mmCIF file of C-alpha atoms in Angstrom:
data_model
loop_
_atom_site.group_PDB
_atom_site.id
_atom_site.type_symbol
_atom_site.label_atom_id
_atom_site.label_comp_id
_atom_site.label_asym_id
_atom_site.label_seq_id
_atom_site.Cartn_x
_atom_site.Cartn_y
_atom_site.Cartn_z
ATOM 1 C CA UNK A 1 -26.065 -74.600 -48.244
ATOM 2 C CA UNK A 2 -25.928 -74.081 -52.025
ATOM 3 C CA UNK A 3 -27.082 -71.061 -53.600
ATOM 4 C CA UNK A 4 -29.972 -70.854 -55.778
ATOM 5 C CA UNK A 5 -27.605 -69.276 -58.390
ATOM 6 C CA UNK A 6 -25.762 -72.110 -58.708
ATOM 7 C CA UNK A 7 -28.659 -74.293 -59.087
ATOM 8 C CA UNK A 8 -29.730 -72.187 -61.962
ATOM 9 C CA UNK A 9 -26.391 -72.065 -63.324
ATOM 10 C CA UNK A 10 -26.845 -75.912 -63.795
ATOM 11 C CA UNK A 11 -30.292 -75.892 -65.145
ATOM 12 C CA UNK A 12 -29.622 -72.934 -67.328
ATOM 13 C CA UNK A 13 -26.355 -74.649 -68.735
ATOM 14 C CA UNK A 14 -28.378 -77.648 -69.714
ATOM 15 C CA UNK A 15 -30.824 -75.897 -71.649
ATOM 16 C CA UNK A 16 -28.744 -74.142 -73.987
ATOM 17 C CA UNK A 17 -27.030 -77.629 -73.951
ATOM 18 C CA UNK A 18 -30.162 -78.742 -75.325
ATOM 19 C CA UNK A 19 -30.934 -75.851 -77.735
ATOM 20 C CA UNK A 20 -27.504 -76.202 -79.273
ATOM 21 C CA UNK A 21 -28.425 -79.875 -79.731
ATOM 22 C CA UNK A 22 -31.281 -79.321 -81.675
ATOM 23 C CA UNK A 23 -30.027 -76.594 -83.750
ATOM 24 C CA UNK A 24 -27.548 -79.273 -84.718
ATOM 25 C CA UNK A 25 -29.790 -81.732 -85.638
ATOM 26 C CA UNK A 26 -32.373 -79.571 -87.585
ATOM 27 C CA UNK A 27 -28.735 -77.853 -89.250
ATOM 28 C CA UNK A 28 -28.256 -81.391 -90.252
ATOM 29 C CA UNK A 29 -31.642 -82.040 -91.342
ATOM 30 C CA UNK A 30 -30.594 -79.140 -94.013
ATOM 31 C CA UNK A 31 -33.522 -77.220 -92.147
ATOM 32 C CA UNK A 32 -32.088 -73.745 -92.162
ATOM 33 C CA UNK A 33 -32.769 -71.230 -94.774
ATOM 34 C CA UNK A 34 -29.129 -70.879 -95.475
ATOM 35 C CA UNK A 35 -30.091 -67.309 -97.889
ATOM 36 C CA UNK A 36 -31.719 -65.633 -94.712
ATOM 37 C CA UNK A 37 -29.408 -66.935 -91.925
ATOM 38 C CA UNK A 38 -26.389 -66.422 -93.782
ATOM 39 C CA UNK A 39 -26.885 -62.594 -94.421
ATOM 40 C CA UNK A 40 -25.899 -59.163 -93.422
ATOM 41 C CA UNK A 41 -26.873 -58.791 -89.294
ATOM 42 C CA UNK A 42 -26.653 -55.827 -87.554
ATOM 43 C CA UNK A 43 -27.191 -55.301 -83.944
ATOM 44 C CA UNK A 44 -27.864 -52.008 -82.301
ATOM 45 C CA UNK A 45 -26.521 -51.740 -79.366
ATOM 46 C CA UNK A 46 -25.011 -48.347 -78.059
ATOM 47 C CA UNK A 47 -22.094 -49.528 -79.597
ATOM 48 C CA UNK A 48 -23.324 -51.571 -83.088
ATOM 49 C CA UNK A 49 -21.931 -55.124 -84.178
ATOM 50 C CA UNK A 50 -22.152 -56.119 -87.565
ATOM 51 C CA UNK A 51 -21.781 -59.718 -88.664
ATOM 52 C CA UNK A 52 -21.603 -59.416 -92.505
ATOM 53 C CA UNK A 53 -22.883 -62.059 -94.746
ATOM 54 C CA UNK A 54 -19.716 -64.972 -95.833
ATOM 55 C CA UNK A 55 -19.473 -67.137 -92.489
ATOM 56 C CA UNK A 56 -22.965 -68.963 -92.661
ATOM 57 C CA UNK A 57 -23.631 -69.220 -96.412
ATOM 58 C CA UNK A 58 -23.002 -72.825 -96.759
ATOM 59 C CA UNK A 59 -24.851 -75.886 -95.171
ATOM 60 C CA UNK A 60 -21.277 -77.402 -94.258
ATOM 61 C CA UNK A 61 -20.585 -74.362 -92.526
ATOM 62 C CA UNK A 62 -23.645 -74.270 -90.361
ATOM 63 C CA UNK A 63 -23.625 -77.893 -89.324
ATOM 64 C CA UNK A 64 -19.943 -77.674 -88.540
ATOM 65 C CA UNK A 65 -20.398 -74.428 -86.124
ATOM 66 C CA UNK A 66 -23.900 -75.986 -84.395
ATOM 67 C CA UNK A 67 -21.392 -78.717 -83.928
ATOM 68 C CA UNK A 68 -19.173 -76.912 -82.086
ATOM 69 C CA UNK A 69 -21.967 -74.736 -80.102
ATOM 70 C CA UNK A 70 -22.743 -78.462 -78.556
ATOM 71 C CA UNK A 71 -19.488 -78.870 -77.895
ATOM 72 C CA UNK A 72 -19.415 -75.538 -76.086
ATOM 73 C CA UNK A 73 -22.522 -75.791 -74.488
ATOM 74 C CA UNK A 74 -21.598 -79.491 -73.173
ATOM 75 C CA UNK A 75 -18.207 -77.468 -71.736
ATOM 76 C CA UNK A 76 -20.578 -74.733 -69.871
ATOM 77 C CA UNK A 77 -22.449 -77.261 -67.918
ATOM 78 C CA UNK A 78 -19.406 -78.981 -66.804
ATOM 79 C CA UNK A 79 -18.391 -75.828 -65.878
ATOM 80 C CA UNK A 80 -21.717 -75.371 -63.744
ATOM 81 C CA UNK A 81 -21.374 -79.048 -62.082
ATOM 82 C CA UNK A 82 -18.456 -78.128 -60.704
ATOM 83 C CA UNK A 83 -18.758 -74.810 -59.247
ATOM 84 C CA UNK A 84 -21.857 -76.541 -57.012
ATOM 85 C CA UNK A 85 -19.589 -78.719 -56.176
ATOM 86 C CA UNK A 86 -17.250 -76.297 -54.773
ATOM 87 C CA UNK A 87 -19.984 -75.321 -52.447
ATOM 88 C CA UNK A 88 -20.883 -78.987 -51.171
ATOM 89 C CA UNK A 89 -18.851 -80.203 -48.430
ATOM 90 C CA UNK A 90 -19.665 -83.842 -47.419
ATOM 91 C CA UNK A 91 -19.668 -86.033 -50.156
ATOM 92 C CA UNK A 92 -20.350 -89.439 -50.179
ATOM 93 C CA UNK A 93 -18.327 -92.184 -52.387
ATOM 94 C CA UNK A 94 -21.027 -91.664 -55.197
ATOM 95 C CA UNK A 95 -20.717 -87.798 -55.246
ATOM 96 C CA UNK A 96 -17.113 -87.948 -55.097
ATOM 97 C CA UNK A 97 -16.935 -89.740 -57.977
ATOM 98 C CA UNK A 98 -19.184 -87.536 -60.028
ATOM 99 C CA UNK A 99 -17.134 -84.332 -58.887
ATOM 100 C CA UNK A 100 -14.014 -85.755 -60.315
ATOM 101 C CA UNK A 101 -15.223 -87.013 -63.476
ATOM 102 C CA UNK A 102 -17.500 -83.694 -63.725
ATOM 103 C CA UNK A 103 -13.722 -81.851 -62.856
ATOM 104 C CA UNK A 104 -12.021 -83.909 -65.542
ATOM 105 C CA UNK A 105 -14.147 -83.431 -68.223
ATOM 106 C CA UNK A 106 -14.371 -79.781 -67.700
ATOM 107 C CA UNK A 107 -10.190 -79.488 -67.603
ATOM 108 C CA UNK A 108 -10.528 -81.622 -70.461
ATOM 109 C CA UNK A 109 -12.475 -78.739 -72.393
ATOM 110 C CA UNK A 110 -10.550 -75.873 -71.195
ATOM 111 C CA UNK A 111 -7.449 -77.254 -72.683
ATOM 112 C CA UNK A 112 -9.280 -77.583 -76.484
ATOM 113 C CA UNK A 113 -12.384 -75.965 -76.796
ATOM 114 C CA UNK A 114 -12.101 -77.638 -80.348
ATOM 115 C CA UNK A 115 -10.437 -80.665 -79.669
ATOM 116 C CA UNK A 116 -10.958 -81.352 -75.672
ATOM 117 C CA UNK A 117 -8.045 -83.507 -74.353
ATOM 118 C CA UNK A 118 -8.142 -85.088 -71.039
ATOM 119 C CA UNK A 119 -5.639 -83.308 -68.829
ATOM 120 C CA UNK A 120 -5.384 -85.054 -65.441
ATOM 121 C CA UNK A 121 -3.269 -84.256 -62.196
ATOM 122 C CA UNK A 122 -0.993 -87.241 -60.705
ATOM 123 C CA UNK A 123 -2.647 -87.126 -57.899
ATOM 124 C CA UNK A 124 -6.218 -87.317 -59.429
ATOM 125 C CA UNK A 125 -4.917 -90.258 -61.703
ATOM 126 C CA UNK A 126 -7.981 -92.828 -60.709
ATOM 127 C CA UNK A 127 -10.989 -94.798 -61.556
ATOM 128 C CA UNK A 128 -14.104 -93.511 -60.492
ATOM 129 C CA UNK A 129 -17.501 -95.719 -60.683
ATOM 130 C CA UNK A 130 -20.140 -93.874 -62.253
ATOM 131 C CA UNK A 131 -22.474 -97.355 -61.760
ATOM 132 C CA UNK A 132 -24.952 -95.057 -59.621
ATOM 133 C CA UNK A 133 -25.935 -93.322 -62.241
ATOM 134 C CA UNK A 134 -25.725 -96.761 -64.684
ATOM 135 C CA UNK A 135 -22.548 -95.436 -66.334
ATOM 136 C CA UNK A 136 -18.772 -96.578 -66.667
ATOM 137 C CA UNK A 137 -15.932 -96.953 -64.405
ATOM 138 C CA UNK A 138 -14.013 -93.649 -65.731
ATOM 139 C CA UNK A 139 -10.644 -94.519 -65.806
ATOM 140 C CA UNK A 140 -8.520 -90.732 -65.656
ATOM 141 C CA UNK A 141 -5.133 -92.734 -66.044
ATOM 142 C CA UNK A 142 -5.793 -94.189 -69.103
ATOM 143 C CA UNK A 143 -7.887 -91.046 -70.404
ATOM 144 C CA UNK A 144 -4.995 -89.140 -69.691
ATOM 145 C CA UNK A 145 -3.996 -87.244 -72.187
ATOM 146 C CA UNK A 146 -5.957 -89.024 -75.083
ATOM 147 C CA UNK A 147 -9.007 -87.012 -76.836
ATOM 148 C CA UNK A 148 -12.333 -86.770 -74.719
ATOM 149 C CA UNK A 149 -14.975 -88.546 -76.359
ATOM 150 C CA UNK A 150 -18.677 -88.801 -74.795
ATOM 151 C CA UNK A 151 -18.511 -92.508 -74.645
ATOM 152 C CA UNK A 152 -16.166 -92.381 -72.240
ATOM 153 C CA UNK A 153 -17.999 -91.026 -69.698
ATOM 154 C CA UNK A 154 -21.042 -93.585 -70.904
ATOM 155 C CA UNK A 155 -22.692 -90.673 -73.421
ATOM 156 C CA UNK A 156 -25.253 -87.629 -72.693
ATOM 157 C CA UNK A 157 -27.424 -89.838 -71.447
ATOM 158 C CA UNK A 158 -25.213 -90.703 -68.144
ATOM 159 C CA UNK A 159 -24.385 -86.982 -68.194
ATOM 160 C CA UNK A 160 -27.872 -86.097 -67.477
ATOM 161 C CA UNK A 161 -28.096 -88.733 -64.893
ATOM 162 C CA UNK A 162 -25.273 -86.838 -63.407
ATOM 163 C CA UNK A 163 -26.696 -83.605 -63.461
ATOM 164 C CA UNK A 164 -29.824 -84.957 -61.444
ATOM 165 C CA UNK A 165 -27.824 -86.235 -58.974
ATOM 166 C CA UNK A 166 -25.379 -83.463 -58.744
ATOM 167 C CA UNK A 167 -28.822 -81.407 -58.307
ATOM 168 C CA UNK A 168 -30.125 -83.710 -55.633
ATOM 169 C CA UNK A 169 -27.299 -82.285 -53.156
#
């Protein structure tokens, strides 16, 4: 049986997945007040962090990083997918496919958080048919070692097919 914590894990990943994408789009929209995001911030904690004014002064700057918070975000719930997967044992031809893709794409992250690159085991050089959830046939030899880009795996919107089904289990 799967834990409710991983469950979470997968919703929870998804929705800061989806607050990173909108804080992309309205940081491309030019809709942050670069003045007061871009200043001095304290936080007091027993131990206080200060983040002094410089990084987030520019629009560039804050597109580029709410950019790379989807990017990271994306990573976390491939991370999530796959530890519920570690927990399901029987897997049918459609499942298996998603767990290997969902495993690909999150090895693909942890080797370039900034530029993911498919990294694929020998043995886990295949082509897995993500029809089911009206996506590609992923092939991991030919994505091997090339850059990950979303179309490859058919785009978010197949990735949140996935998630549904992975939940499903």
């Amino acid at each position: 049986m799967i834990s409710q914590e991983l469950v979470e894990s997968v919703e929870i990943s998804f929705e800061i997945l989806e607050h990173a994408i909108r804080t992309m789009c309205y940081s491309e929209l030019d809709a942050f007040d670069v003045d007061l995001f871009g200043q001095d911030l304290q936080l007091n904690l027993e131990e206080n962090i200060q983040f002094p004014r410089g990084k987030f002064t520019t629009h560039e700057n804050i597109v580029r990083t709410a950019q790379m918070s989807v990017s990271l975000s994306f990573a976390a719930t491939a991370i999530a997918m796959d530890c519920l997967f570690e927990n399901v044992n029987t897997l049918d031809t459609d499942s298996r496919a998603a767990k290997e893709v969902i495993k690909a794409v999150r090895n693909a992250f942890s080797h370039g958080i900034a530029a993911p690159t498919w990294f694929v085991k020998s043995h886990k050089l295949a082509k897995y048919d993500l029809g089911f959830v009206l996506g590609p046939i992923v092939d991991l030899e030919t994505l091997n070692r090339s850059g990950f880009d979303y179309s490859q795996i058919g785009g978010l919107a197949v990735w949140y097919r996935l998630k549904e089904h992975v939940l499903s289990l």
